[in-house]
């Protein structure tokens, strides 16, 4: 009796996405280590926390593949890209990475839609919302560094930013949650 409820193509796409989330975790980990080495302990703390979040995303997909009766393939995680050249560059890279991940999530949503696999489609909506949050958070980082002067940010401004990020919550407020009372 066949108990695998995922098509081969979707199982492969989900396995690929699982690796992509692990890769994202490595990227945040490497940027965090870079930031710490540059003396930005607060930025590093923020990025280390995020590395953990990405690892959780990987686990969610791994668990989903198993629960749907398909095979999980744990493969090598690609190396993260080169270190950022500045805090401004770091935040730009974070934003670009999140946009790239959103595109990958959309692809699986579309595949599951085309296959009329509504359980996978429904599962992937969690990731769609997560990407909304992560892009919003990454854009907020870019706004902060822009206010600090971007590539020309002074040591004083970077010092303040570093302190701020130590306390920045991991979740951004989404447009859908905004009200007139709480803009
Ligand atoms: Fe798991 Fe930042 O995407």
PDB file of C-alpha atoms and ligand atoms in Angstrom:
ATOM      1  CA  UNK A   1       0.000   0.000   0.000  1.00  0.00           C
ATOM      2  CA  UNK A   2       1.344   3.391  -0.956  1.00  0.00           C
ATOM      3  CA  UNK A   3       1.474   5.726   2.043  1.00  0.00           C
ATOM      4  CA  UNK A   4       3.667   8.440   0.557  1.00  0.00           C
ATOM      5  CA  UNK A   5       1.368  11.447   0.139  1.00  0.00           C
ATOM      6  CA  UNK A   6       3.876  13.690  -1.635  1.00  0.00           C
ATOM      7  CA  UNK A   7       4.609  13.569  -5.354  1.00  0.00           C
ATOM      8  CA  UNK A   8       8.257  12.940  -6.255  1.00  0.00           C
ATOM      9  CA  UNK A   9       8.609  16.494  -7.555  1.00  0.00           C
ATOM     10  CA  UNK A  10       7.171  18.088  -4.420  1.00  0.00           C
ATOM     11  CA  UNK A  11       9.194  15.813  -2.144  1.00  0.00           C
ATOM     12  CA  UNK A  12      12.336  16.898  -4.010  1.00  0.00           C
ATOM     13  CA  UNK A  13      11.379  20.571  -3.867  1.00  0.00           C
ATOM     14  CA  UNK A  14      10.718  20.331  -0.126  1.00  0.00           C
ATOM     15  CA  UNK A  15      14.019  18.534   0.430  1.00  0.00           C
ATOM     16  CA  UNK A  16      15.773  21.288  -1.520  1.00  0.00           C
ATOM     17  CA  UNK A  17      14.012  23.921   0.565  1.00  0.00           C
ATOM     18  CA  UNK A  18      15.035  22.124   3.749  1.00  0.00           C
ATOM     19  CA  UNK A  19      18.674  22.431   2.641  1.00  0.00           C
ATOM     20  CA  UNK A  20      18.082  26.064   1.677  1.00  0.00           C
ATOM     21  CA  UNK A  21      16.866  26.851   5.196  1.00  0.00           C
ATOM     22  CA  UNK A  22      19.944  25.123   6.628  1.00  0.00           C
ATOM     23  CA  UNK A  23      22.045  27.216   4.254  1.00  0.00           C
ATOM     24  CA  UNK A  24      20.248  30.351   5.470  1.00  0.00           C
ATOM     25  CA  UNK A  25      21.153  29.389   9.015  1.00  0.00           C
ATOM     26  CA  UNK A  26      24.824  29.051   8.020  1.00  0.00           C
ATOM     27  CA  UNK A  27      24.678  32.456   6.318  1.00  0.00           C
ATOM     28  CA  UNK A  28      23.342  34.156   9.467  1.00  0.00           C
ATOM     29  CA  UNK A  29      25.853  32.250  11.557  1.00  0.00           C
ATOM     30  CA  UNK A  30      28.770  33.400   9.416  1.00  0.00           C
ATOM     31  CA  UNK A  31      27.565  37.032   9.315  1.00  0.00           C
ATOM     32  CA  UNK A  32      27.077  36.939  13.097  1.00  0.00           C
ATOM     33  CA  UNK A  33      30.609  35.657  13.615  1.00  0.00           C
ATOM     34  CA  UNK A  34      31.874  38.378  11.273  1.00  0.00           C
ATOM     35  CA  UNK A  35      29.935  41.072  13.171  1.00  0.00           C
ATOM     36  CA  UNK A  36      31.241  39.852  16.514  1.00  0.00           C
ATOM     37  CA  UNK A  37      34.790  39.852  15.173  1.00  0.00           C
ATOM     38  CA  UNK A  38      34.298  43.471  14.080  1.00  0.00           C
ATOM     39  CA  UNK A  39      33.242  44.402  17.620  1.00  0.00           C
ATOM     40  CA  UNK A  40      29.474  44.580  16.985  1.00  0.00           C
ATOM     41  CA  UNK A  41      28.223  42.322  19.749  1.00  0.00           C
ATOM     42  CA  UNK A  42      24.601  43.528  19.488  1.00  0.00           C
ATOM     43  CA  UNK A  43      24.374  42.956  15.741  1.00  0.00           C
ATOM     44  CA  UNK A  44      26.014  39.562  16.239  1.00  0.00           C
ATOM     45  CA  UNK A  45      23.465  38.670  18.910  1.00  0.00           C
ATOM     46  CA  UNK A  46      20.605  39.555  16.536  1.00  0.00           C
ATOM     47  CA  UNK A  47      22.136  37.487  13.715  1.00  0.00           C
ATOM     48  CA  UNK A  48      22.932  34.514  15.967  1.00  0.00           C
ATOM     49  CA  UNK A  49      19.291  34.461  17.089  1.00  0.00           C
ATOM     50  CA  UNK A  50      18.249  34.489  13.483  1.00  0.00           C
ATOM     51  CA  UNK A  51      20.545  31.599  12.623  1.00  0.00           C
ATOM     52  CA  UNK A  52      18.559  29.602  15.189  1.00  0.00           C
ATOM     53  CA  UNK A  53      15.261  30.620  13.573  1.00  0.00           C
ATOM     54  CA  UNK A  54      16.419  29.385  10.189  1.00  0.00           C
ATOM     55  CA  UNK A  55      17.424  26.098  11.731  1.00  0.00           C
ATOM     56  CA  UNK A  56      13.863  25.827  13.072  1.00  0.00           C
ATOM     57  CA  UNK A  57      12.513  26.408   9.564  1.00  0.00           C
ATOM     58  CA  UNK A  58      14.677  23.545   8.346  1.00  0.00           C
ATOM     59  CA  UNK A  59      13.249  21.290  11.075  1.00  0.00           C
ATOM     60  CA  UNK A  60       9.658  22.182  10.210  1.00  0.00           C
ATOM     61  CA  UNK A  61      10.154  21.094   6.604  1.00  0.00           C
ATOM     62  CA  UNK A  62      12.041  17.944   7.596  1.00  0.00           C
ATOM     63  CA  UNK A  63       9.208  16.967   9.913  1.00  0.00           C
ATOM     64  CA  UNK A  64       6.586  17.735   7.282  1.00  0.00           C
ATOM     65  CA  UNK A  65       8.255  15.528   4.656  1.00  0.00           C
ATOM     66  CA  UNK A  66       8.363  12.660   7.156  1.00  0.00           C
ATOM     67  CA  UNK A  67       4.790  13.159   8.286  1.00  0.00           C
ATOM     68  CA  UNK A  68       3.591  12.996   4.681  1.00  0.00           C
ATOM     69  CA  UNK A  69       5.312   9.640   4.276  1.00  0.00           C
ATOM     70  CA  UNK A  70       8.109  10.767   1.955  1.00  0.00           C
ATOM     71  CA  UNK A  71      11.875  10.389   2.317  1.00  0.00           C
ATOM     72  CA  UNK A  72      14.119  13.034   3.836  1.00  0.00           C
ATOM     73  CA  UNK A  73      17.499  13.453   2.163  1.00  0.00           C
ATOM     74  CA  UNK A  74      20.023  15.221   4.345  1.00  0.00           C
ATOM     75  CA  UNK A  75      22.738  16.528   2.048  1.00  0.00           C
ATOM     76  CA  UNK A  76      25.743  18.839   2.302  1.00  0.00           C
ATOM     77  CA  UNK A  77      24.991  22.461   3.110  1.00  0.00           C
ATOM     78  CA  UNK A  78      26.611  24.890   0.652  1.00  0.00           C
ATOM     79  CA  UNK A  79      29.164  27.253   2.163  1.00  0.00           C
ATOM     80  CA  UNK A  80      27.921  30.739   3.040  1.00  0.00           C
ATOM     81  CA  UNK A  81      28.978  33.612   0.769  1.00  0.00           C
ATOM     82  CA  UNK A  82      31.980  35.778   1.570  1.00  0.00           C
ATOM     83  CA  UNK A  83      31.884  37.977   4.663  1.00  0.00           C
ATOM     84  CA  UNK A  84      30.206  41.365   4.435  1.00  0.00           C
ATOM     85  CA  UNK A  85      32.463  44.341   3.846  1.00  0.00           C
ATOM     86  CA  UNK A  86      30.561  46.671   6.196  1.00  0.00           C
ATOM     87  CA  UNK A  87      27.436  46.766   8.378  1.00  0.00           C
ATOM     88  CA  UNK A  88      25.597  48.406   5.469  1.00  0.00           C
ATOM     89  CA  UNK A  89      26.729  45.629   3.136  1.00  0.00           C
ATOM     90  CA  UNK A  90      25.775  43.020   5.740  1.00  0.00           C
ATOM     91  CA  UNK A  91      22.185  44.278   5.935  1.00  0.00           C
ATOM     92  CA  UNK A  92      21.950  44.519   2.140  1.00  0.00           C
ATOM     93  CA  UNK A  93      23.095  40.918   1.856  1.00  0.00           C
ATOM     94  CA  UNK A  94      20.542  39.851   4.489  1.00  0.00           C
ATOM     95  CA  UNK A  95      17.732  41.546   2.553  1.00  0.00           C
ATOM     96  CA  UNK A  96      18.812  40.031  -0.777  1.00  0.00           C
ATOM     97  CA  UNK A  97      19.006  36.624   0.818  1.00  0.00           C
ATOM     98  CA  UNK A  98      15.500  36.876   2.256  1.00  0.00           C
ATOM     99  CA  UNK A  99      14.041  37.969  -1.099  1.00  0.00           C
ATOM    100  CA  UNK A 100      15.751  34.992  -2.724  1.00  0.00           C
ATOM    101  CA  UNK A 101      14.225  32.684  -0.125  1.00  0.00           C
ATOM    102  CA  UNK A 102      10.770  34.185  -0.643  1.00  0.00           C
ATOM    103  CA  UNK A 103      11.043  33.340  -4.352  1.00  0.00           C
ATOM    104  CA  UNK A 104      11.945  29.738  -3.483  1.00  0.00           C
ATOM    105  CA  UNK A 105       8.946  29.497  -1.132  1.00  0.00           C
ATOM    106  CA  UNK A 106       6.638  30.897  -3.838  1.00  0.00           C
ATOM    107  CA  UNK A 107       7.830  28.199  -6.242  1.00  0.00           C
ATOM    108  CA  UNK A 108       6.718  25.438  -3.878  1.00  0.00           C
ATOM    109  CA  UNK A 109       3.408  27.191  -3.240  1.00  0.00           C
ATOM    110  CA  UNK A 110       2.838  27.299  -7.003  1.00  0.00           C
ATOM    111  CA  UNK A 111       3.853  23.657  -7.458  1.00  0.00           C
ATOM    112  CA  UNK A 112       1.493  22.510  -4.720  1.00  0.00           C
ATOM    113  CA  UNK A 113      -1.289  24.623  -6.238  1.00  0.00           C
ATOM    114  CA  UNK A 114      -0.737  23.097  -9.680  1.00  0.00           C
ATOM    115  CA  UNK A 115      -0.755  19.595  -8.193  1.00  0.00           C
ATOM    116  CA  UNK A 116      -3.820  20.423  -6.089  1.00  0.00           C
ATOM    117  CA  UNK A 117      -1.897  19.237  -3.026  1.00  0.00           C
ATOM    118  CA  UNK A 118      -3.814  21.463  -0.646  1.00  0.00           C
ATOM    119  CA  UNK A 119      -2.180  20.104   2.501  1.00  0.00           C
ATOM    120  CA  UNK A 120       1.263  21.128   1.237  1.00  0.00           C
ATOM    121  CA  UNK A 121      -0.189  24.404  -0.029  1.00  0.00           C
ATOM    122  CA  UNK A 122      -1.625  25.036   3.430  1.00  0.00           C
ATOM    123  CA  UNK A 123       1.633  24.055   5.156  1.00  0.00           C
ATOM    124  CA  UNK A 124       3.554  26.462   2.939  1.00  0.00           C
ATOM    125  CA  UNK A 125       1.333  29.393   3.947  1.00  0.00           C
ATOM    126  CA  UNK A 126       3.199  29.432   7.273  1.00  0.00           C
ATOM    127  CA  UNK A 127       6.387  30.080   5.279  1.00  0.00           C
ATOM    128  CA  UNK A 128       4.722  32.755   3.165  1.00  0.00           C
ATOM    129  CA  UNK A 129       3.800  34.648   6.343  1.00  0.00           C
ATOM    130  CA  UNK A 130       7.258  34.048   7.774  1.00  0.00           C
ATOM    131  CA  UNK A 131       8.859  35.506   4.656  1.00  0.00           C
ATOM    132  CA  UNK A 132       6.590  38.543   4.947  1.00  0.00           C
ATOM    133  CA  UNK A 133       7.959  39.012   8.478  1.00  0.00           C
ATOM    134  CA  UNK A 134      11.562  38.381   7.506  1.00  0.00           C
ATOM    135  CA  UNK A 135      11.520  40.750   4.541  1.00  0.00           C
ATOM    136  CA  UNK A 136       9.888  43.387   6.756  1.00  0.00           C
ATOM    137  CA  UNK A 137      12.540  42.876   9.420  1.00  0.00           C
ATOM    138  CA  UNK A 138      15.347  43.036   6.834  1.00  0.00           C
ATOM    139  CA  UNK A 139      13.882  46.246   5.399  1.00  0.00           C
ATOM    140  CA  UNK A 140      13.770  47.729   8.899  1.00  0.00           C
ATOM    141  CA  UNK A 141      17.470  46.901   9.280  1.00  0.00           C
ATOM    142  CA  UNK A 142      18.173  48.702   6.009  1.00  0.00           C
ATOM    143  CA  UNK A 143      16.151  51.710   7.203  1.00  0.00           C
ATOM    144  CA  UNK A 144      18.168  51.835  10.415  1.00  0.00           C
ATOM    145  CA  UNK A 145      21.544  51.702   8.689  1.00  0.00           C
ATOM    146  CA  UNK A 146      20.368  54.315   6.163  1.00  0.00           C
ATOM    147  CA  UNK A 147      19.482  56.669   9.033  1.00  0.00           C
ATOM    148  CA  UNK A 148      22.960  56.010  10.458  1.00  0.00           C
ATOM    149  CA  UNK A 149      24.488  57.133   7.136  1.00  0.00           C
ATOM    150  CA  UNK A 150      24.767  53.868   5.190  1.00  0.00           C
ATOM    151  CA  UNK A 151      28.351  53.204   4.098  1.00  0.00           C
ATOM    152  CA  UNK A 152      29.324  56.543   5.660  1.00  0.00           C
ATOM    153  CA  UNK A 153      27.882  55.707   9.104  1.00  0.00           C
ATOM    154  CA  UNK A 154      30.033  57.156  11.875  1.00  0.00           C
ATOM    155  CA  UNK A 155      31.477  55.061  14.704  1.00  0.00           C
ATOM    156  CA  UNK A 156      29.073  56.784  17.087  1.00  0.00           C
ATOM    157  CA  UNK A 157      26.048  55.897  14.922  1.00  0.00           C
ATOM    158  CA  UNK A 158      27.193  52.282  14.541  1.00  0.00           C
ATOM    159  CA  UNK A 159      27.731  52.073  18.295  1.00  0.00           C
ATOM    160  CA  UNK A 160      24.131  53.172  18.896  1.00  0.00           C
ATOM    161  CA  UNK A 161      22.822  50.814  16.207  1.00  0.00           C
ATOM    162  CA  UNK A 162      24.712  47.927  17.748  1.00  0.00           C
ATOM    163  CA  UNK A 163      23.118  48.638  21.138  1.00  0.00           C
ATOM    164  CA  UNK A 164      19.690  48.909  19.510  1.00  0.00           C
ATOM    165  CA  UNK A 165      19.937  45.571  17.716  1.00  0.00           C
ATOM    166  CA  UNK A 166      20.855  43.741  20.890  1.00  0.00           C
ATOM    167  CA  UNK A 167      17.269  44.460  22.021  1.00  0.00           C
ATOM    168  CA  UNK A 168      15.446  44.350  18.673  1.00  0.00           C
ATOM    169  CA  UNK A 169      12.663  41.735  18.746  1.00  0.00           C
ATOM    170  CA  UNK A 170      12.954  38.838  16.320  1.00  0.00           C
ATOM    171  CA  UNK A 171       9.516  39.445  14.827  1.00  0.00           C
ATOM    172  CA  UNK A 172       8.436  42.442  12.798  1.00  0.00           C
ATOM    173  CA  UNK A 173       4.924  43.910  12.971  1.00  0.00           C
ATOM    174  CA  UNK A 174       3.127  43.044   9.760  1.00  0.00           C
ATOM    175  CA  UNK A 175       0.832  45.415   7.870  1.00  0.00           C
ATOM    176  CA  UNK A 176      -2.041  42.981   8.420  1.00  0.00           C
ATOM    177  CA  UNK A 177      -1.720  43.353  12.208  1.00  0.00           C
ATOM    178  CA  UNK A 178      -1.752  47.151  12.254  1.00  0.00           C
ATOM    179  CA  UNK A 179      -4.804  49.046  13.556  1.00  0.00           C
ATOM    180  CA  UNK A 180      -5.584  52.750  13.999  1.00  0.00           C
ATOM    181  CA  UNK A 181      -5.056  52.276  17.753  1.00  0.00           C
ATOM    182  CA  UNK A 182      -1.733  50.528  17.214  1.00  0.00           C
ATOM    183  CA  UNK A 183      -0.215  51.899  14.003  1.00  0.00           C
TER     184      UNK A 183
HETATM  185 FE1  LIG B   1      13.647  30.696   6.654  1.00  0.00          FE
HETATM  186 FE2  LIG B   1      14.731  33.671   6.458  1.00  0.00          FE
HETATM  187  O1  LIG B   1      13.815  32.237   5.747  1.00  0.00           O
END
